[in-house]
């Protein structure tokens, strides 16, 4: 399986990346998008995570600095100012790629010999840009698995989940691109929370990767506790593993649209799971094997 990873690292993005880099798949490239942190910070985190994982052979690209239409407002609460909850990673020494992610990913997709699996764990700005530059590239995508949205309530506002809220116009563009994404929303990612035993297992890993993951998880746990969010959720790890191992997710076809006009519900994913088959434009995750996801992630962290 050939994979493209796009994200905004971010603690759960970082855990997803460290998991991905131990999966038996070929990672063609990773790209950073504005979201949890400004893109420059996300780009640096992606590069340093690749170095931490010993995978500097994978090209890392810097993507969109701002959403397609709206302004970007940085909020360091959930992931910290550095995006990694204070985990200090050794700086990557790989030569820095200067090609913009939207161009680079388009080039890679155009040249791919087989359809590619694309995972997006941040706002969909880069994905929308690639498809705007060359809509025919939709045909080169085997599956696009996105963390975002919800069939229930949101997290940034009662209506909107963070990744969609940052760039609802990008989500709308992707839903209209001809690709039929797999939407991994809060309704399933909230089933995958880190419990006390999971923390103990992860924090026992005394390696550079284990210590970095331990710092990130500890920060994540403290914020979740302080904000009364319950067990810290592994949103992006669910999407990543759902892309690599589709059997971990149960999905249902639906017609999904995104609110972009209303100030009250901007970024809300409106999911019609009663739409006729010919209208469905999305496969919406409705259940997940939560224990398997956590086992796989902790196993990957332990394997470094
Ligand atoms: C999503 O928002 C970010 O904070 C996480 O990294 C995840 O991708 C959850 O709403
Ligand atoms: Ca993310």
PDB file of C-alpha atoms and ligand atoms in Angstrom:
ATOM      1  CA  UNK A   1       0.000   0.000   0.000  1.00  0.00           C
ATOM      2  CA  UNK A   2       1.319   3.452  -0.914  1.00  0.00           C
ATOM      3  CA  UNK A   3       0.419   6.249   1.492  1.00  0.00           C
ATOM      4  CA  UNK A   4       0.451  10.030   1.565  1.00  0.00           C
ATOM      5  CA  UNK A   5       0.128  11.631   4.977  1.00  0.00           C
ATOM      6  CA  UNK A   6      -1.084  15.195   5.505  1.00  0.00           C
ATOM      7  CA  UNK A   7      -1.483  16.671   8.985  1.00  0.00           C
ATOM      8  CA  UNK A   8      -0.964  19.487  11.472  1.00  0.00           C
ATOM      9  CA  UNK A   9       1.161  17.964  14.242  1.00  0.00           C
ATOM     10  CA  UNK A  10      -0.287  18.225  16.970  1.00  0.00           C
ATOM     11  CA  UNK A  11      -0.002  15.515  19.638  1.00  0.00           C
ATOM     12  CA  UNK A  12      -2.430  12.947  18.197  1.00  0.00           C
ATOM     13  CA  UNK A  13      -1.059  13.637  14.695  1.00  0.00           C
ATOM     14  CA  UNK A  14       2.427  12.933  16.064  1.00  0.00           C
ATOM     15  CA  UNK A  15       1.275   9.656  17.619  1.00  0.00           C
ATOM     16  CA  UNK A  16      -0.351   8.744  14.299  1.00  0.00           C
ATOM     17  CA  UNK A  17       2.898   9.479  12.436  1.00  0.00           C
ATOM     18  CA  UNK A  18       5.006   7.407  14.830  1.00  0.00           C
ATOM     19  CA  UNK A  19       2.488   4.585  14.356  1.00  0.00           C
ATOM     20  CA  UNK A  20       2.420   4.966  10.571  1.00  0.00           C
ATOM     21  CA  UNK A  21       6.197   4.788  10.295  1.00  0.00           C
ATOM     22  CA  UNK A  22       6.159   1.257  11.792  1.00  0.00           C
ATOM     23  CA  UNK A  23       3.379  -0.056   9.529  1.00  0.00           C
ATOM     24  CA  UNK A  24       4.310  -2.252   6.552  1.00  0.00           C
ATOM     25  CA  UNK A  25       3.314   0.382   3.992  1.00  0.00           C
ATOM     26  CA  UNK A  26       5.246   2.646   1.641  1.00  0.00           C
ATOM     27  CA  UNK A  27       4.999   6.280   2.758  1.00  0.00           C
ATOM     28  CA  UNK A  28       5.494   8.390  -0.371  1.00  0.00           C
ATOM     29  CA  UNK A  29       5.535  11.757   1.408  1.00  0.00           C
ATOM     30  CA  UNK A  30       4.278  13.677   4.420  1.00  0.00           C
ATOM     31  CA  UNK A  31       2.964  17.224   4.340  1.00  0.00           C
ATOM     32  CA  UNK A  32       2.140  19.875   6.911  1.00  0.00           C
ATOM     33  CA  UNK A  33      -0.962  22.040   6.878  1.00  0.00           C
ATOM     34  CA  UNK A  34      -2.046  24.943   9.067  1.00  0.00           C
ATOM     35  CA  UNK A  35      -4.203  23.784  11.988  1.00  0.00           C
ATOM     36  CA  UNK A  36      -3.215  22.823  15.507  1.00  0.00           C
ATOM     37  CA  UNK A  37      -0.128  24.997  15.035  1.00  0.00           C
ATOM     38  CA  UNK A  38       1.065  27.465  12.375  1.00  0.00           C
ATOM     39  CA  UNK A  39       2.332  25.571   9.338  1.00  0.00           C
ATOM     40  CA  UNK A  40       5.979  26.412   9.997  1.00  0.00           C
ATOM     41  CA  UNK A  41       5.766  24.715  13.412  1.00  0.00           C
ATOM     42  CA  UNK A  42       3.894  21.739  11.956  1.00  0.00           C
ATOM     43  CA  UNK A  43       6.477  21.397   9.190  1.00  0.00           C
ATOM     44  CA  UNK A  44       9.312  21.394  11.711  1.00  0.00           C
ATOM     45  CA  UNK A  45       7.486  18.841  13.868  1.00  0.00           C
ATOM     46  CA  UNK A  46       6.907  16.555  10.871  1.00  0.00           C
ATOM     47  CA  UNK A  47      10.563  16.710   9.898  1.00  0.00           C
ATOM     48  CA  UNK A  48      11.740  16.085  13.464  1.00  0.00           C
ATOM     49  CA  UNK A  49       9.283  13.215  13.912  1.00  0.00           C
ATOM     50  CA  UNK A  50      10.603  11.602  10.730  1.00  0.00           C
ATOM     51  CA  UNK A  51      14.126  11.993  12.162  1.00  0.00           C
ATOM     52  CA  UNK A  52      13.078  10.558  15.530  1.00  0.00           C
ATOM     53  CA  UNK A  53      11.624   7.559  13.719  1.00  0.00           C
ATOM     54  CA  UNK A  54      14.813   7.137  11.666  1.00  0.00           C
ATOM     55  CA  UNK A  55      12.829   7.809   8.471  1.00  0.00           C
ATOM     56  CA  UNK A  56      14.435  10.904   6.991  1.00  0.00           C
ATOM     57  CA  UNK A  57      14.278   9.156   3.640  1.00  0.00           C
ATOM     58  CA  UNK A  58      10.608  10.210   3.433  1.00  0.00           C
ATOM     59  CA  UNK A  59      10.167  13.666   1.856  1.00  0.00           C
ATOM     60  CA  UNK A  60       8.367  16.206   4.040  1.00  0.00           C
ATOM     61  CA  UNK A  61       6.659  19.244   2.518  1.00  0.00           C
ATOM     62  CA  UNK A  62       5.369  22.538   3.897  1.00  0.00           C
ATOM     63  CA  UNK A  63       1.789  23.272   2.846  1.00  0.00           C
ATOM     64  CA  UNK A  64      -0.893  25.901   3.297  1.00  0.00           C
ATOM     65  CA  UNK A  65      -0.181  28.751   5.686  1.00  0.00           C
ATOM     66  CA  UNK A  66      -3.785  29.791   5.940  1.00  0.00           C
ATOM     67  CA  UNK A  67      -7.235  28.367   5.196  1.00  0.00           C
ATOM     68  CA  UNK A  68      -8.721  28.914   1.718  1.00  0.00           C
ATOM     69  CA  UNK A  69     -11.074  31.721   2.717  1.00  0.00           C
ATOM     70  CA  UNK A  70     -11.076  32.483   6.426  1.00  0.00           C
ATOM     71  CA  UNK A  71      -8.331  33.807   8.666  1.00  0.00           C
ATOM     72  CA  UNK A  72      -6.333  31.445  10.833  1.00  0.00           C
ATOM     73  CA  UNK A  73      -6.344  31.951  14.591  1.00  0.00           C
ATOM     74  CA  UNK A  74      -3.765  29.961  16.566  1.00  0.00           C
ATOM     75  CA  UNK A  75      -4.902  28.522  19.895  1.00  0.00           C
ATOM     76  CA  UNK A  76      -2.127  26.695  21.795  1.00  0.00           C
ATOM     77  CA  UNK A  77      -4.413  25.181  24.462  1.00  0.00           C
ATOM     78  CA  UNK A  78      -4.821  21.581  23.221  1.00  0.00           C
ATOM     79  CA  UNK A  79      -1.322  20.776  21.906  1.00  0.00           C
ATOM     80  CA  UNK A  80       0.866  23.499  23.412  1.00  0.00           C
ATOM     81  CA  UNK A  81       2.761  26.315  21.690  1.00  0.00           C
ATOM     82  CA  UNK A  82       5.111  23.830  20.015  1.00  0.00           C
ATOM     83  CA  UNK A  83       2.307  21.419  19.072  1.00  0.00           C
ATOM     84  CA  UNK A  84       3.972  18.533  20.901  1.00  0.00           C
ATOM     85  CA  UNK A  85       3.136  19.374  24.503  1.00  0.00           C
ATOM     86  CA  UNK A  86       6.725  20.369  25.243  1.00  0.00           C
ATOM     87  CA  UNK A  87       8.395  17.205  23.879  1.00  0.00           C
ATOM     88  CA  UNK A  88      11.824  18.328  22.730  1.00  0.00           C
ATOM     89  CA  UNK A  89      12.836  16.491  19.556  1.00  0.00           C
ATOM     90  CA  UNK A  90      16.308  16.563  18.056  1.00  0.00           C
ATOM     91  CA  UNK A  91      16.207  18.762  14.939  1.00  0.00           C
ATOM     92  CA  UNK A  92      16.153  16.945  11.632  1.00  0.00           C
ATOM     93  CA  UNK A  93      19.278  17.305   9.515  1.00  0.00           C
ATOM     94  CA  UNK A  94      17.585  16.282   6.296  1.00  0.00           C
ATOM     95  CA  UNK A  95      17.797  18.867   3.498  1.00  0.00           C
ATOM     96  CA  UNK A  96      14.680  21.038   3.596  1.00  0.00           C
ATOM     97  CA  UNK A  97      12.214  20.578   0.731  1.00  0.00           C
ATOM     98  CA  UNK A  98      11.260  23.921  -0.776  1.00  0.00           C
ATOM     99  CA  UNK A  99       8.507  22.732  -3.133  1.00  0.00           C
ATOM    100  CA  UNK A 100       5.035  23.626  -1.831  1.00  0.00           C
ATOM    101  CA  UNK A 101       3.085  20.598  -0.569  1.00  0.00           C
ATOM    102  CA  UNK A 102       0.187  21.264  -2.954  1.00  0.00           C
ATOM    103  CA  UNK A 103       2.551  21.093  -5.918  1.00  0.00           C
ATOM    104  CA  UNK A 104       4.667  18.231  -4.584  1.00  0.00           C
ATOM    105  CA  UNK A 105       1.712  16.026  -3.679  1.00  0.00           C
ATOM    106  CA  UNK A 106       0.160  16.704  -7.070  1.00  0.00           C
ATOM    107  CA  UNK A 107       3.414  15.696  -8.741  1.00  0.00           C
ATOM    108  CA  UNK A 108       3.653  12.516  -6.662  1.00  0.00           C
ATOM    109  CA  UNK A 109       0.041  11.554  -7.345  1.00  0.00           C
ATOM    110  CA  UNK A 110       0.433  12.239 -11.060  1.00  0.00           C
ATOM    111  CA  UNK A 111       3.451   9.941 -11.196  1.00  0.00           C
ATOM    112  CA  UNK A 112       2.012   7.175  -9.009  1.00  0.00           C
ATOM    113  CA  UNK A 113       1.800   3.826 -10.747  1.00  0.00           C
ATOM    114  CA  UNK A 114      -0.999   2.564  -8.534  1.00  0.00           C
ATOM    115  CA  UNK A 115      -3.824   4.461  -6.794  1.00  0.00           C
ATOM    116  CA  UNK A 116      -2.648   5.932  -3.512  1.00  0.00           C
ATOM    117  CA  UNK A 117      -4.169   5.952  -0.016  1.00  0.00           C
ATOM    118  CA  UNK A 118      -4.239   9.503   1.338  1.00  0.00           C
ATOM    119  CA  UNK A 119      -4.661  10.196   5.050  1.00  0.00           C
ATOM    120  CA  UNK A 120      -5.449  13.695   6.296  1.00  0.00           C
ATOM    121  CA  UNK A 121      -5.430  14.411  10.017  1.00  0.00           C
ATOM    122  CA  UNK A 122      -5.719  18.191   9.887  1.00  0.00           C
ATOM    123  CA  UNK A 123      -7.758  20.769   7.972  1.00  0.00           C
ATOM    124  CA  UNK A 124      -8.256  19.792   4.313  1.00  0.00           C
ATOM    125  CA  UNK A 125      -6.639  22.928   2.849  1.00  0.00           C
ATOM    126  CA  UNK A 126      -3.707  21.115   1.197  1.00  0.00           C
ATOM    127  CA  UNK A 127      -5.961  18.353  -0.140  1.00  0.00           C
ATOM    128  CA  UNK A 128      -8.369  20.902  -1.621  1.00  0.00           C
ATOM    129  CA  UNK A 129      -5.465  22.818  -3.169  1.00  0.00           C
ATOM    130  CA  UNK A 130      -4.046  19.702  -4.845  1.00  0.00           C
ATOM    131  CA  UNK A 131      -7.452  18.892  -6.316  1.00  0.00           C
ATOM    132  CA  UNK A 132      -8.043  22.496  -7.382  1.00  0.00           C
ATOM    133  CA  UNK A 133      -4.724  22.582  -9.229  1.00  0.00           C
ATOM    134  CA  UNK A 134      -5.524  19.339 -11.053  1.00  0.00           C
ATOM    135  CA  UNK A 135      -9.014  17.857 -10.534  1.00  0.00           C
ATOM    136  CA  UNK A 136      -8.069  14.761 -12.576  1.00  0.00           C
ATOM    137  CA  UNK A 137      -5.840  13.642  -9.685  1.00  0.00           C
ATOM    138  CA  UNK A 138      -8.992  12.462  -7.907  1.00  0.00           C
ATOM    139  CA  UNK A 139      -8.624   9.422 -10.163  1.00  0.00           C
ATOM    140  CA  UNK A 140      -5.244   8.596  -8.606  1.00  0.00           C
ATOM    141  CA  UNK A 141      -6.646   8.306  -5.082  1.00  0.00           C
ATOM    142  CA  UNK A 142      -7.625   4.837  -3.933  1.00  0.00           C
ATOM    143  CA  UNK A 143      -9.024   6.037  -0.604  1.00  0.00           C
ATOM    144  CA  UNK A 144      -8.972   9.393   1.145  1.00  0.00           C
ATOM    145  CA  UNK A 145      -9.369   8.900   4.878  1.00  0.00           C
ATOM    146  CA  UNK A 146      -9.943  12.102   6.819  1.00  0.00           C
ATOM    147  CA  UNK A 147     -10.141  12.853  10.506  1.00  0.00           C
ATOM    148  CA  UNK A 148     -12.808  15.481  10.848  1.00  0.00           C
ATOM    149  CA  UNK A 149     -16.437  16.320  11.394  1.00  0.00           C
ATOM    150  CA  UNK A 150     -18.972  14.498  13.469  1.00  0.00           C
ATOM    151  CA  UNK A 151     -22.390  12.895  13.112  1.00  0.00           C
ATOM    152  CA  UNK A 152     -23.123  14.270  16.579  1.00  0.00           C
ATOM    153  CA  UNK A 153     -21.872  17.457  18.199  1.00  0.00           C
ATOM    154  CA  UNK A 154     -18.632  19.315  17.553  1.00  0.00           C
ATOM    155  CA  UNK A 155     -15.733  20.204  19.837  1.00  0.00           C
ATOM    156  CA  UNK A 156     -14.740  23.771  18.900  1.00  0.00           C
ATOM    157  CA  UNK A 157     -18.390  24.822  18.849  1.00  0.00           C
ATOM    158  CA  UNK A 158     -21.476  22.724  19.583  1.00  0.00           C
ATOM    159  CA  UNK A 159     -21.804  22.282  15.805  1.00  0.00           C
ATOM    160  CA  UNK A 160     -18.236  22.057  14.482  1.00  0.00           C
ATOM    161  CA  UNK A 161     -15.249  19.797  14.885  1.00  0.00           C
ATOM    162  CA  UNK A 162     -11.829  21.531  14.848  1.00  0.00           C
ATOM    163  CA  UNK A 163     -10.408  20.346  11.486  1.00  0.00           C
ATOM    164  CA  UNK A 164     -13.570  21.307   9.615  1.00  0.00           C
ATOM    165  CA  UNK A 165     -13.982  24.532  11.588  1.00  0.00           C
ATOM    166  CA  UNK A 166     -10.514  25.740  10.530  1.00  0.00           C
ATOM    167  CA  UNK A 167     -11.356  25.375   6.824  1.00  0.00           C
ATOM    168  CA  UNK A 168     -14.944  24.405   6.074  1.00  0.00           C
ATOM    169  CA  UNK A 169     -14.596  25.664   2.488  1.00  0.00           C
ATOM    170  CA  UNK A 170     -11.798  23.151   1.887  1.00  0.00           C
ATOM    171  CA  UNK A 171     -13.964  20.331   3.188  1.00  0.00           C
ATOM    172  CA  UNK A 172     -16.765  21.375   0.884  1.00  0.00           C
ATOM    173  CA  UNK A 173     -14.417  21.493  -2.080  1.00  0.00           C
ATOM    174  CA  UNK A 174     -13.120  17.989  -1.334  1.00  0.00           C
ATOM    175  CA  UNK A 175     -16.649  16.612  -0.957  1.00  0.00           C
ATOM    176  CA  UNK A 176     -17.410  17.990  -4.396  1.00  0.00           C
ATOM    177  CA  UNK A 177     -14.197  16.707  -5.995  1.00  0.00           C
ATOM    178  CA  UNK A 178     -15.409  13.293  -7.068  1.00  0.00           C
ATOM    179  CA  UNK A 179     -13.381  11.556  -4.369  1.00  0.00           C
ATOM    180  CA  UNK A 180     -15.553   9.715  -1.881  1.00  0.00           C
ATOM    181  CA  UNK A 181     -13.771  10.255   1.441  1.00  0.00           C
ATOM    182  CA  UNK A 182     -13.973   8.095   4.524  1.00  0.00           C
ATOM    183  CA  UNK A 183     -14.968  10.510   7.299  1.00  0.00           C
ATOM    184  CA  UNK A 184     -13.546   9.590  10.677  1.00  0.00           C
ATOM    185  CA  UNK A 185     -15.387  12.015  12.941  1.00  0.00           C
ATOM    186  CA  UNK A 186     -15.696  12.668  16.647  1.00  0.00           C
ATOM    187  CA  UNK A 187     -18.577  10.186  16.855  1.00  0.00           C
ATOM    188  CA  UNK A 188     -15.995   7.375  16.492  1.00  0.00           C
ATOM    189  CA  UNK A 189     -12.785   8.990  17.728  1.00  0.00           C
ATOM    190  CA  UNK A 190     -14.479   9.645  21.073  1.00  0.00           C
ATOM    191  CA  UNK A 191     -14.712   5.860  21.448  1.00  0.00           C
ATOM    192  CA  UNK A 192     -10.898   5.698  21.573  1.00  0.00           C
ATOM    193  CA  UNK A 193      -9.745   7.391  24.765  1.00  0.00           C
ATOM    194  CA  UNK A 194      -6.534   6.685  26.639  1.00  0.00           C
ATOM    195  CA  UNK A 195      -7.339   5.050  30.000  1.00  0.00           C
ATOM    196  CA  UNK A 196      -5.013   4.726  33.014  1.00  0.00           C
ATOM    197  CA  UNK A 197      -3.699   1.300  31.896  1.00  0.00           C
ATOM    198  CA  UNK A 198      -2.972   2.599  28.378  1.00  0.00           C
ATOM    199  CA  UNK A 199      -0.953   5.470  29.844  1.00  0.00           C
ATOM    200  CA  UNK A 200       1.015   3.097  32.031  1.00  0.00           C
ATOM    201  CA  UNK A 201       1.811   0.876  29.039  1.00  0.00           C
ATOM    202  CA  UNK A 202       2.887   3.835  26.891  1.00  0.00           C
ATOM    203  CA  UNK A 203       4.855   5.577  29.628  1.00  0.00           C
ATOM    204  CA  UNK A 204       6.860   2.462  30.407  1.00  0.00           C
ATOM    205  CA  UNK A 205       8.679   2.643  27.055  1.00  0.00           C
ATOM    206  CA  UNK A 206      12.141   3.925  27.926  1.00  0.00           C
ATOM    207  CA  UNK A 207      13.490   4.872  24.495  1.00  0.00           C
ATOM    208  CA  UNK A 208      13.758   8.256  22.746  1.00  0.00           C
ATOM    209  CA  UNK A 209      10.435   7.584  20.976  1.00  0.00           C
ATOM    210  CA  UNK A 210       8.815   6.319  24.184  1.00  0.00           C
ATOM    211  CA  UNK A 211       9.984   9.337  26.192  1.00  0.00           C
ATOM    212  CA  UNK A 212       8.780  11.804  23.530  1.00  0.00           C
ATOM    213  CA  UNK A 213       5.392  10.049  23.337  1.00  0.00           C
ATOM    214  CA  UNK A 214       5.243  10.007  27.149  1.00  0.00           C
ATOM    215  CA  UNK A 215       5.736  13.807  27.341  1.00  0.00           C
ATOM    216  CA  UNK A 216       3.097  14.419  24.680  1.00  0.00           C
ATOM    217  CA  UNK A 217       0.595  12.075  26.299  1.00  0.00           C
ATOM    218  CA  UNK A 218       1.182  13.573  29.706  1.00  0.00           C
ATOM    219  CA  UNK A 219       0.474  17.080  28.375  1.00  0.00           C
ATOM    220  CA  UNK A 220      -2.633  15.780  26.583  1.00  0.00           C
ATOM    221  CA  UNK A 221      -3.856  14.108  29.780  1.00  0.00           C
ATOM    222  CA  UNK A 222      -3.352  17.277  31.835  1.00  0.00           C
ATOM    223  CA  UNK A 223      -5.285  19.460  29.351  1.00  0.00           C
ATOM    224  CA  UNK A 224      -8.104  16.922  29.059  1.00  0.00           C
ATOM    225  CA  UNK A 225      -8.339  16.771  32.853  1.00  0.00           C
ATOM    226  CA  UNK A 226      -8.240  20.519  33.304  1.00  0.00           C
ATOM    227  CA  UNK A 227     -10.933  21.069  30.638  1.00  0.00           C
ATOM    228  CA  UNK A 228     -13.098  18.130  31.793  1.00  0.00           C
ATOM    229  CA  UNK A 229     -12.925  16.364  28.422  1.00  0.00           C
ATOM    230  CA  UNK A 230     -12.622  12.865  29.878  1.00  0.00           C
ATOM    231  CA  UNK A 231     -10.073  10.348  28.587  1.00  0.00           C
ATOM    232  CA  UNK A 232      -7.721  11.966  26.023  1.00  0.00           C
ATOM    233  CA  UNK A 233      -8.863  10.919  22.542  1.00  0.00           C
ATOM    234  CA  UNK A 234      -6.637   9.429  19.844  1.00  0.00           C
ATOM    235  CA  UNK A 235      -8.516  11.099  16.965  1.00  0.00           C
ATOM    236  CA  UNK A 236      -5.800  11.022  14.328  1.00  0.00           C
ATOM    237  CA  UNK A 237      -4.506   7.564  15.230  1.00  0.00           C
ATOM    238  CA  UNK A 238      -8.000   6.218  14.526  1.00  0.00           C
ATOM    239  CA  UNK A 239      -8.013   7.778  11.050  1.00  0.00           C
ATOM    240  CA  UNK A 240      -4.492   6.588  10.297  1.00  0.00           C
ATOM    241  CA  UNK A 241      -5.111   3.006  11.336  1.00  0.00           C
ATOM    242  CA  UNK A 242      -8.505   3.070   9.622  1.00  0.00           C
ATOM    243  CA  UNK A 243      -6.640   3.922   6.422  1.00  0.00           C
ATOM    244  CA  UNK A 244      -4.018   1.209   6.818  1.00  0.00           C
ATOM    245  CA  UNK A 245      -6.452  -1.424   8.139  1.00  0.00           C
ATOM    246  CA  UNK A 246      -9.992  -0.617   6.974  1.00  0.00           C
ATOM    247  CA  UNK A 247     -11.396  -3.573   8.960  1.00  0.00           C
ATOM    248  CA  UNK A 248     -10.857  -1.577  12.174  1.00  0.00           C
ATOM    249  CA  UNK A 249     -13.683   0.765  11.172  1.00  0.00           C
ATOM    250  CA  UNK A 250     -17.325   0.194  10.365  1.00  0.00           C
ATOM    251  CA  UNK A 251     -18.570   2.742   7.844  1.00  0.00           C
ATOM    252  CA  UNK A 252     -21.926   3.679   6.338  1.00  0.00           C
ATOM    253  CA  UNK A 253     -22.590   5.467   3.060  1.00  0.00           C
ATOM    254  CA  UNK A 254     -24.077   8.939   3.473  1.00  0.00           C
ATOM    255  CA  UNK A 255     -24.490  12.289   1.799  1.00  0.00           C
ATOM    256  CA  UNK A 256     -22.377  14.808   3.678  1.00  0.00           C
ATOM    257  CA  UNK A 257     -22.336  18.560   3.283  1.00  0.00           C
ATOM    258  CA  UNK A 258     -20.641  21.257   5.326  1.00  0.00           C
ATOM    259  CA  UNK A 259     -22.077  24.545   6.556  1.00  0.00           C
ATOM    260  CA  UNK A 260     -20.014  27.510   5.377  1.00  0.00           C
ATOM    261  CA  UNK A 261     -22.509  30.392   5.609  1.00  0.00           C
ATOM    262  CA  UNK A 262     -23.904  30.514   9.117  1.00  0.00           C
ATOM    263  CA  UNK A 263     -21.863  32.184  11.876  1.00  0.00           C
ATOM    264  CA  UNK A 264     -23.639  29.931  14.375  1.00  0.00           C
ATOM    265  CA  UNK A 265     -22.964  26.567  12.742  1.00  0.00           C
ATOM    266  CA  UNK A 266     -19.953  27.282  10.481  1.00  0.00           C
ATOM    267  CA  UNK A 267     -18.040  24.020   9.941  1.00  0.00           C
ATOM    268  CA  UNK A 268     -20.873  21.662  10.870  1.00  0.00           C
ATOM    269  CA  UNK A 269     -20.889  18.388   8.937  1.00  0.00           C
ATOM    270  CA  UNK A 270     -24.490  17.605   8.014  1.00  0.00           C
ATOM    271  CA  UNK A 271     -24.700  13.831   7.545  1.00  0.00           C
ATOM    272  CA  UNK A 272     -27.669  12.326   5.741  1.00  0.00           C
ATOM    273  CA  UNK A 273     -27.424   8.572   6.230  1.00  0.00           C
ATOM    274  CA  UNK A 274     -30.839   8.101   4.649  1.00  0.00           C
ATOM    275  CA  UNK A 275     -29.784   9.542   1.291  1.00  0.00           C
ATOM    276  CA  UNK A 276     -30.327   7.295  -1.740  1.00  0.00           C
ATOM    277  CA  UNK A 277     -27.209   5.357  -2.765  1.00  0.00           C
ATOM    278  CA  UNK A 278     -26.637   7.442  -5.914  1.00  0.00           C
ATOM    279  CA  UNK A 279     -26.457  10.652  -3.833  1.00  0.00           C
ATOM    280  CA  UNK A 280     -23.982   9.371  -1.245  1.00  0.00           C
ATOM    281  CA  UNK A 281     -20.606  11.132  -1.462  1.00  0.00           C
ATOM    282  CA  UNK A 282     -18.926   9.855   1.681  1.00  0.00           C
ATOM    283  CA  UNK A 283     -18.412   6.753   3.812  1.00  0.00           C
ATOM    284  CA  UNK A 284     -18.920   7.777   7.397  1.00  0.00           C
ATOM    285  CA  UNK A 285     -17.241   5.809  10.180  1.00  0.00           C
ATOM    286  CA  UNK A 286     -19.772   4.738  12.789  1.00  0.00           C
ATOM    287  CA  UNK A 287     -17.814   2.240  14.896  1.00  0.00           C
ATOM    288  CA  UNK A 288     -14.216   1.321  15.643  1.00  0.00           C
ATOM    289  CA  UNK A 289     -12.292  -1.465  17.325  1.00  0.00           C
ATOM    290  CA  UNK A 290     -10.957   0.856  20.037  1.00  0.00           C
ATOM    291  CA  UNK A 291      -8.833  -1.695  21.878  1.00  0.00           C
ATOM    292  CA  UNK A 292      -7.145  -2.800  18.636  1.00  0.00           C
ATOM    293  CA  UNK A 293      -6.304   0.819  17.767  1.00  0.00           C
ATOM    294  CA  UNK A 294      -4.669   1.429  21.138  1.00  0.00           C
ATOM    295  CA  UNK A 295      -2.840  -1.925  21.033  1.00  0.00           C
ATOM    296  CA  UNK A 296      -1.464  -1.157  17.577  1.00  0.00           C
ATOM    297  CA  UNK A 297      -0.307   2.323  18.563  1.00  0.00           C
ATOM    298  CA  UNK A 298       1.381   1.215  21.772  1.00  0.00           C
ATOM    299  CA  UNK A 299       2.930  -1.757  19.953  1.00  0.00           C
ATOM    300  CA  UNK A 300       4.316   0.603  17.317  1.00  0.00           C
ATOM    301  CA  UNK A 301       5.768   2.953  19.949  1.00  0.00           C
ATOM    302  CA  UNK A 302       7.336  -0.022  21.694  1.00  0.00           C
ATOM    303  CA  UNK A 303       8.867  -1.352  18.472  1.00  0.00           C
ATOM    304  CA  UNK A 304      11.335   1.535  18.015  1.00  0.00           C
TER     305      UNK A 304
HETATM  306  C1  LIG B   1      -8.789  17.083  15.622  1.00  0.00           C
HETATM  307  O1  LIG B   1      -8.375  18.398  15.983  1.00  0.00           O
HETATM  308  C2  LIG B   1      -7.047  18.389  16.442  1.00  0.00           C
HETATM  309  O2  LIG B   1      -6.938  19.037  17.670  1.00  0.00           O
HETATM  310  C3  LIG B   1      -6.590  16.956  16.509  1.00  0.00           C
HETATM  311  O3  LIG B   1      -5.251  16.845  16.081  1.00  0.00           O
HETATM  312  C4  LIG B   1      -7.538  16.213  15.598  1.00  0.00           C
HETATM  313  O4  LIG B   1      -7.038  16.128  14.283  1.00  0.00           O
HETATM  314  C5  LIG B   1      -9.867  16.639  16.572  1.00  0.00           C
HETATM  315  O5  LIG B   1     -10.948  17.506  16.514  1.00  0.00           O
HETATM  316 CA1  LIG B   2      -4.758  16.754  13.727  1.00  0.00          CA
END
